[in-house]
Amino acid sequence: MHRLTAISPLGYTKPHKDIVGAYTISEVTDRAMASITARKDSAAAVKTILTKILKKPAPKVGGYCAGEIEAFWIGQGQWMMTASFVNHEDIVDSFTHKFKGKASLTEQTDGWSRFRHYRARY
């Protein structure tokens, strides 16, 4: 059996943080990610379902929706959704049934890197 070790996107065993002057950037590794793509003729229905999941309007072109479950627009009839590993480690399994066959959900957690950045205030 292989002995695999989980690593962060930058190759560390724990989320990495760099500070350069007044700026800090750190890896975010506690969120699951899935893409949502509306199937043929289902974009409006998928947008409505996503709105119910987010408890806020689904993001429009270039938009982002913050919250416990987050989403951002990635294309016509397409969104990326993120949620905490604590509640949604298998994010696709957690949400597929809610879309009732109107959307395809694809696991993206290992395909994307997420970072948090901020500037120190003096």
GROMACS .gro file of N, CA and C in nm:
model
  366
    1MET      N    1   0.083  -0.117   0.000
    1MET     CA    2   0.000   0.000   0.000
    1MET      C    3   0.089   0.125   0.000
    2HIS      N    4   0.046   0.226  -0.074
    2HIS     CA    5   0.121   0.351  -0.081
    2HIS      C    6   0.100   0.434   0.045
    3ARG      N    7   0.201   0.505   0.081
    3ARG     CA    8   0.190   0.597   0.195
    3ARG      C    9   0.186   0.738   0.140
    4LEU      N   10   0.067   0.787   0.119
    4LEU     CA   11   0.049   0.920   0.062
    4LEU      C   12   0.036   1.022   0.174
    5THR      N   13   0.089   1.139   0.150
    5THR     CA   14   0.080   1.248   0.245
    5THR      C   15   0.016   1.367   0.176
    6ALA      N   16  -0.088   1.420   0.236
    6ALA     CA   17  -0.153   1.538   0.179
    6ALA      C   18  -0.059   1.657   0.189
    7ILE      N   19  -0.054   1.735   0.082
    7ILE     CA   20   0.025   1.858   0.082
    7ILE      C   21  -0.061   1.973   0.034
    8SER      N   22  -0.020   2.092   0.071
    8SER     CA   23  -0.091   2.212   0.029
    8SER      C   24  -0.054   2.243  -0.117
    9PRO      N   25  -0.125   2.335  -0.182
    9PRO     CA   26  -0.092   2.368  -0.321
    9PRO      C   27   0.053   2.411  -0.343
   10LEU      N   28   0.116   2.469  -0.242
   10LEU     CA   29   0.255   2.512  -0.255
   10LEU      C   30   0.354   2.408  -0.205
   11GLY      N   31   0.304   2.288  -0.170
   11GLY     CA   32   0.392   2.177  -0.135
   11GLY      C   33   0.424   2.160   0.012
   12TYR      N   34   0.355   2.229   0.099
   12TYR     CA   35   0.380   2.219   0.243
   12TYR      C   36   0.282   2.120   0.307
   13THR      N   37   0.315   2.074   0.428
   13THR     CA   38   0.225   1.983   0.498
   13THR      C   39   0.114   2.057   0.571
   14LYS      N   40   0.130   2.187   0.591
   14LYS     CA   41   0.028   2.273   0.650
   14LYS      C   42   0.016   2.396   0.561
   15PRO      N   43  -0.097   2.467   0.567
   15PRO     CA   44  -0.111   2.588   0.484
   15PRO      C   45   0.006   2.684   0.507
   16HIS      N   46   0.060   2.735   0.398
   16HIS     CA   47   0.177   2.822   0.403
   16HIS      C   48   0.133   2.968   0.403
   17LYS      N   49   0.212   3.052   0.470
   17LYS     CA   50   0.186   3.195   0.473
   17LYS      C   51   0.316   3.269   0.447
   18ASP      N   52   0.310   3.369   0.361
   18ASP     CA   53   0.425   3.455   0.334
   18ASP      C   54   0.388   3.599   0.367
   19ILE      N   55   0.483   3.671   0.424
   19ILE     CA   56   0.466   3.812   0.453
   19ILE      C   57   0.574   3.888   0.379
   20VAL      N   58   0.532   3.983   0.299
   20VAL     CA   59   0.625   4.067   0.224
   20VAL      C   60   0.586   4.212   0.254
   21GLY      N   61   0.670   4.277   0.331
   21GLY     CA   62   0.638   4.414   0.371
   21GLY      C   63   0.507   4.417   0.447
   22ALA      N   64   0.413   4.498   0.400
   22ALA     CA   65   0.284   4.512   0.466
   22ALA      C   66   0.182   4.409   0.418
   23TYR      N   67   0.221   4.322   0.325
   23TYR     CA   68   0.127   4.228   0.265
   23TYR      C   69   0.147   4.085   0.315
   24THR      N   70   0.037   4.017   0.339
   24THR     CA   71   0.039   3.877   0.380
   24THR      C   72  -0.048   3.798   0.283
   25ILE      N   73   0.002   3.683   0.239
   25ILE     CA   74  -0.075   3.592   0.156
   25ILE      C   75  -0.063   3.453   0.218
   26SER      N   76  -0.176   3.385   0.230
   26SER     CA   77  -0.174   3.251   0.290
   26SER      C   78  -0.266   3.157   0.212
   27GLU      N   79  -0.226   3.030   0.211
   27GLU     CA   80  -0.305   2.929   0.143
   27GLU      C   81  -0.432   2.899   0.223
   28VAL      N   82  -0.540   2.872   0.153
   28VAL     CA   83  -0.665   2.830   0.215
   28VAL      C   84  -0.686   2.684   0.176
   29THR      N   85  -0.682   2.595   0.273
   29THR     CA   86  -0.692   2.452   0.242
   29THR      C   87  -0.810   2.384   0.312
   30ASP      N   88  -0.897   2.463   0.373
   30ASP     CA   89  -1.008   2.404   0.448
   30ASP      C   90  -1.143   2.417   0.376
   31ARG      N   91  -1.139   2.438   0.244
   31ARG     CA   92  -1.261   2.454   0.165
   31ARG      C   93  -1.265   2.350   0.054
   32ALA      N   94  -1.380   2.289   0.036
   32ALA     CA   95  -1.404   2.199  -0.077
   32ALA      C   96  -1.457   2.283  -0.192
   33MET      N   97  -1.426   2.243  -0.316
   33MET     CA   98  -1.470   2.319  -0.433
   33MET      C   99  -1.532   2.227  -0.536
   34ALA      N  100  -1.638   2.276  -0.601
   34ALA     CA  101  -1.702   2.201  -0.709
   34ALA      C  102  -1.751   2.299  -0.814
   35SER      N  103  -1.736   2.262  -0.941
   35SER     CA  104  -1.794   2.342  -1.048
   35SER      C  105  -1.936   2.293  -1.072
   36ILE      N  106  -2.022   2.386  -1.107
   36ILE     CA  107  -2.162   2.356  -1.138
   36ILE      C  108  -2.185   2.401  -1.281
   37THR      N  109  -2.230   2.311  -1.367
   37THR     CA  110  -2.258   2.345  -1.506
   37THR      C  111  -2.400   2.304  -1.539
   38ALA      N  112  -2.480   2.401  -1.580
   38ALA     CA  113  -2.619   2.374  -1.617
   38ALA      C  114  -2.623   2.286  -1.741
   39ARG      N  115  -2.711   2.189  -1.740
   39ARG     CA  116  -2.731   2.105  -1.858
   39ARG      C  117  -2.822   2.179  -1.956
   40LYS      N  118  -2.833   2.127  -2.076
   40LYS     CA  119  -2.906   2.192  -2.185
   40LYS      C  120  -3.044   2.241  -2.138
   41ASP      N  121  -3.071   2.368  -2.167
   41ASP     CA  122  -3.199   2.433  -2.137
   41ASP      C  123  -3.233   2.437  -1.987
   42SER      N  124  -3.133   2.429  -1.901
   42SER     CA  125  -3.159   2.427  -1.756
   42SER      C  126  -3.092   2.541  -1.680
   43ALA      N  127  -3.034   2.638  -1.750
   43ALA     CA  128  -2.958   2.743  -1.682
   43ALA      C  129  -3.043   2.821  -1.582
   44ALA      N  130  -3.165   2.857  -1.619
   44ALA     CA  131  -3.251   2.935  -1.528
   44ALA      C  132  -3.286   2.853  -1.404
   45ALA      N  133  -3.318   2.726  -1.423
   45ALA     CA  134  -3.352   2.639  -1.309
   45ALA      C  135  -3.232   2.621  -1.217
   46VAL      N  136  -3.114   2.602  -1.274
   46VAL     CA  137  -2.993   2.584  -1.194
   46VAL      C  138  -2.962   2.711  -1.115
   47LYS      N  139  -2.980   2.826  -1.178
   47LYS     CA  140  -2.957   2.953  -1.108
   47LYS      C  141  -3.053   2.967  -0.989
   48THR      N  142  -3.177   2.926  -1.007
   48THR     CA  143  -3.276   2.931  -0.899
   48THR      C  144  -3.237   2.837  -0.785
   49ILE      N  145  -3.195   2.717  -0.819
   49ILE     CA  146  -3.153   2.619  -0.718
   49ILE      C  147  -3.031   2.670  -0.642
   50LEU      N  148  -2.934   2.725  -0.715
   50LEU     CA  149  -2.813   2.778  -0.651
   50LEU      C  150  -2.849   2.893  -0.557
   51THR      N  151  -2.942   2.977  -0.597
   51THR     CA  152  -2.988   3.087  -0.512
   51THR      C  153  -3.045   3.033  -0.381
   52LYS      N  154  -3.120   2.924  -0.388
   52LYS     CA  155  -3.175   2.863  -0.265
   52LYS      C  156  -3.064   2.808  -0.176
   53ILE      N  157  -2.965   2.744  -0.237
   53ILE     CA  158  -2.853   2.689  -0.160
   53ILE      C  159  -2.774   2.800  -0.091
   54LEU      N  160  -2.747   2.908  -0.165
   54LEU     CA  161  -2.666   3.018  -0.112
   54LEU      C  162  -2.744   3.108  -0.016
   55LYS      N  163  -2.878   3.104  -0.027
   55LYS     CA  164  -2.965   3.193   0.049
   55LYS      C  165  -2.940   3.339   0.012
   56LYS      N  166  -2.890   3.358  -0.108
   56LYS     CA  167  -2.864   3.490  -0.168
   56LYS      C  168  -2.871   3.470  -0.319
   57PRO      N  169  -2.886   3.577  -0.397
   57PRO     CA  170  -2.889   3.560  -0.543
   57PRO      C  171  -2.760   3.496  -0.595
   58ALA      N  172  -2.776   3.404  -0.689
   58ALA     CA  173  -2.659   3.342  -0.754
   58ALA      C  174  -2.578   3.451  -0.822
   59PRO      N  175  -2.445   3.440  -0.820
   59PRO     CA  176  -2.361   3.543  -0.881
   59PRO      C  177  -2.389   3.561  -1.030
   60LYS      N  178  -2.386   3.687  -1.072
   60LYS     CA  179  -2.400   3.721  -1.214
   60LYS      C  180  -2.260   3.725  -1.275
   61VAL      N  181  -2.250   3.767  -1.399
   61VAL     CA  182  -2.123   3.773  -1.471
   61VAL      C  183  -2.016   3.842  -1.386
   62GLY      N  184  -1.906   3.772  -1.362
   62GLY     CA  185  -1.796   3.826  -1.284
   62GLY      C  186  -1.824   3.838  -1.135
   63GLY      N  187  -1.938   3.788  -1.090
   63GLY     CA  188  -1.979   3.807  -0.952
   63GLY      C  189  -1.933   3.700  -0.856
   64TYR      N  190  -1.946   3.733  -0.727
   64TYR     CA  191  -1.906   3.644  -0.618
   64TYR      C  192  -2.008   3.657  -0.506
   65CYS      N  193  -2.040   3.549  -0.441
   65CYS     CA  194  -2.134   3.548  -0.329
   65CYS      C  195  -2.064   3.488  -0.208
   66ALA      N  196  -2.043   3.569  -0.105
   66ALA     CA  197  -1.975   3.523   0.017
   66ALA      C  198  -2.075   3.463   0.114
   67GLY      N  199  -2.026   3.376   0.200
   67GLY     CA  200  -2.111   3.317   0.303
   67GLY      C  201  -2.056   3.182   0.345
   68GLU      N  202  -2.136   3.108   0.421
   68GLU     CA  203  -2.096   2.974   0.463
   68GLU      C  204  -2.069   2.886   0.341
   69ILE      N  205  -2.156   2.899   0.242
   69ILE     CA  206  -2.135   2.837   0.111
   69ILE      C  207  -2.114   2.953   0.016
   70GLU      N  208  -2.003   2.951  -0.057
   70GLU     CA  209  -1.968   3.061  -0.146
   70GLU      C  210  -1.978   3.015  -0.290
   71ALA      N  211  -1.993   3.112  -0.380
   71ALA     CA  212  -1.995   3.078  -0.522
   71ALA      C  213  -1.944   3.197  -0.602
   72PHE      N  214  -1.885   3.168  -0.717
   72PHE     CA  215  -1.851   3.273  -0.811
   72PHE      C  216  -1.882   3.226  -0.952
   73TRP      N  217  -1.914   3.322  -1.036
   73TRP     CA  218  -1.953   3.295  -1.174
   73TRP      C  219  -1.829   3.263  -1.256
   74ILE      N  220  -1.833   3.156  -1.337
   74ILE     CA  221  -1.717   3.122  -1.420
   74ILE      C  222  -1.749   3.113  -1.569
   75GLY      N  223  -1.876   3.123  -1.604
   75GLY     CA  224  -1.915   3.118  -1.744
   75GLY      C  225  -2.066   3.110  -1.755
   76GLN      N  226  -2.115   3.120  -1.877
   76GLN     CA  227  -2.259   3.114  -1.898
   76GLN      C  228  -2.315   2.981  -1.844
   77GLY      N  229  -2.404   2.990  -1.746
   77GLY     CA  230  -2.462   2.870  -1.686
   77GLY      C  231  -2.363   2.790  -1.603
   78GLN      N  232  -2.255   2.856  -1.556
   78GLN     CA  233  -2.151   2.786  -1.480
   78GLN      C  234  -2.108   2.868  -1.358
   79TRP      N  235  -2.090   2.798  -1.248
   79TRP     CA  236  -2.045   2.860  -1.124
   79TRP      C  237  -1.946   2.767  -1.055
   80MET      N  238  -1.862   2.825  -0.971
   80MET     CA  239  -1.777   2.747  -0.881
   80MET      C  240  -1.834   2.768  -0.742
   81MET      N  241  -1.850   2.660  -0.668
   81MET     CA  242  -1.905   2.666  -0.534
   81MET      C  243  -1.800   2.614  -0.436
   82THR      N  244  -1.790   2.678  -0.320
   82THR     CA  245  -1.699   2.632  -0.216
   82THR      C  246  -1.775   2.621  -0.084
   83ALA      N  247  -1.732   2.526  -0.003
   83ALA     CA  248  -1.793   2.507   0.129
   83ALA      C  249  -1.689   2.445   0.221
   84SER      N  250  -1.711   2.458   0.348
   84SER     CA  251  -1.618   2.406   0.449
   84SER      C  252  -1.606   2.254   0.441
   85PHE      N  253  -1.483   2.204   0.455
   85PHE     CA  254  -1.461   2.059   0.461
   85PHE      C  255  -1.536   1.997   0.579
   86VAL      N  256  -1.549   2.071   0.688
   86VAL     CA  257  -1.614   2.017   0.807
   86VAL      C  258  -1.754   1.966   0.774
   87ASN      N  259  -1.828   2.042   0.693
   87ASN     CA  260  -1.966   2.004   0.660
   87ASN      C  261  -1.982   1.942   0.522
   88HIS      N  262  -1.888   1.965   0.432
   88HIS     CA  263  -1.906   1.924   0.292
   88HIS      C  264  -1.776   1.871   0.231
   89GLU      N  265  -1.708   1.780   0.300
   89GLU     CA  266  -1.582   1.728   0.246
   89GLU      C  267  -1.603   1.669   0.107
   90ASP      N  268  -1.709   1.592   0.088
   90ASP     CA  269  -1.744   1.542  -0.046
   90ASP      C  270  -1.851   1.635  -0.101
   91ILE      N  271  -1.807   1.749  -0.150
   91ILE     CA  272  -1.897   1.856  -0.190
   91ILE      C  273  -1.992   1.813  -0.302
   92VAL      N  274  -1.945   1.733  -0.395
   92VAL     CA  275  -2.031   1.688  -0.505
   92VAL      C  276  -2.145   1.603  -0.450
   93ASP      N  277  -2.113   1.509  -0.365
   93ASP     CA  278  -2.216   1.423  -0.306
   93ASP      C  279  -2.312   1.505  -0.219
   94SER      N  280  -2.261   1.607  -0.154
   94SER     CA  281  -2.344   1.691  -0.067
   94SER      C  282  -2.452   1.767  -0.143
   95PHE      N  283  -2.425   1.803  -0.269
   95PHE     CA  284  -2.516   1.893  -0.340
   95PHE      C  285  -2.578   1.838  -0.469
   96THR      N  286  -2.528   1.730  -0.524
   96THR     CA  287  -2.579   1.680  -0.652
   96THR      C  288  -2.730   1.661  -0.651
   97HIS      N  289  -2.784   1.599  -0.547
   97HIS     CA  290  -2.928   1.571  -0.543
   97HIS      C  291  -3.013   1.698  -0.545
   98LYS      N  292  -2.960   1.809  -0.497
   98LYS     CA  293  -3.037   1.934  -0.494
   98LYS      C  294  -3.062   1.989  -0.635
   99PHE      N  295  -2.975   1.953  -0.729
   99PHE     CA  296  -2.990   2.004  -0.866
   99PHE      C  297  -3.080   1.916  -0.952
  100LYS      N  298  -3.126   1.806  -0.900
  100LYS     CA  299  -3.228   1.720  -0.963
  100LYS      C  300  -3.200   1.689  -1.109
  101GLY      N  301  -3.073   1.661  -1.142
  101GLY     CA  302  -3.037   1.624  -1.278
  101GLY      C  303  -3.027   1.739  -1.375
  102LYS      N  304  -3.042   1.861  -1.329
  102LYS     CA  305  -3.037   1.979  -1.417
  102LYS      C  306  -2.897   2.036  -1.432
  103ALA      N  307  -2.802   1.987  -1.352
  103ALA     CA  308  -2.665   2.038  -1.357
  103ALA      C  309  -2.567   1.924  -1.335
  104SER      N  310  -2.448   1.943  -1.388
  104SER     CA  311  -2.337   1.850  -1.362
  104SER      C  312  -2.245   1.917  -1.262
  105LEU      N  313  -2.213   1.846  -1.155
  105LEU     CA  314  -2.120   1.896  -1.054
  105LEU      C  315  -1.991   1.817  -1.065
  106THR      N  316  -1.879   1.887  -1.064
  106THR     CA  317  -1.748   1.823  -1.078
  106THR      C  318  -1.657   1.868  -0.965
  107GLU      N  319  -1.599   1.773  -0.896
  107GLU     CA  320  -1.504   1.801  -0.787
  107GLU      C  321  -1.388   1.883  -0.841
  108GLN      N  322  -1.354   1.993  -0.775
  108GLN     CA  323  -1.246   2.081  -0.819
  108GLN      C  324  -1.144   2.110  -0.709
  109THR      N  325  -1.162   2.054  -0.592
  109THR     CA  326  -1.078   2.088  -0.477
  109THR      C  327  -0.929   2.073  -0.507
  110ASP      N  328  -0.891   1.966  -0.573
  110ASP     CA  329  -0.749   1.945  -0.603
  110ASP      C  330  -0.704   2.013  -0.731
  111GLY      N  331  -0.794   2.076  -0.803
  111GLY     CA  332  -0.760   2.140  -0.929
  111GLY      C  333  -0.741   2.290  -0.919
  112TRP      N  334  -0.777   2.348  -0.808
  112TRP     CA  335  -0.767   2.492  -0.789
  112TRP      C  336  -0.691   2.521  -0.660
  113SER      N  337  -0.626   2.636  -0.656
  113SER     CA  338  -0.561   2.684  -0.534
  113SER      C  339  -0.636   2.808  -0.488
  114ARG      N  340  -0.648   2.822  -0.360
  114ARG     CA  341  -0.718   2.938  -0.306
  114ARG      C  342  -0.625   3.006  -0.206
  115PHE      N  343  -0.621   3.138  -0.213
  115PHE     CA  344  -0.535   3.216  -0.125
  115PHE      C  345  -0.613   3.326  -0.057
  116ARG      N  346  -0.569   3.363   0.061
  116ARG     CA  347  -0.624   3.476   0.134
  116ARG      C  348  -0.512   3.580   0.140
  117HIS      N  349  -0.548   3.703   0.115
  117HIS     CA  350  -0.444   3.807   0.121
  117HIS      C  351  -0.500   3.929   0.193
  118TYR      N  352  -0.410   3.998   0.257
  118TYR     CA  353  -0.450   4.121   0.322
  118TYR      C  354  -0.328   4.209   0.342
  119ARG      N  355  -0.356   4.335   0.364
  119ARG     CA  356  -0.251   4.435   0.384
  119ARG      C  357  -0.261   4.485   0.528
  120ALA      N  358  -0.150   4.489   0.595
  120ALA     CA  359  -0.147   4.539   0.732
  120ALA      C  360  -0.183   4.687   0.733
  121ARG      N  361  -0.256   4.727   0.833
  121ARG     CA  362  -0.292   4.870   0.848
  121ARG      C  363  -0.202   4.930   0.957
  122TYR      N  364  -0.152   5.046   0.926
  122TYR     CA  365  -0.062   5.113   1.021
  122TYR      C  366  -0.133   5.222   1.095
   0.00000   0.00000   0.00000
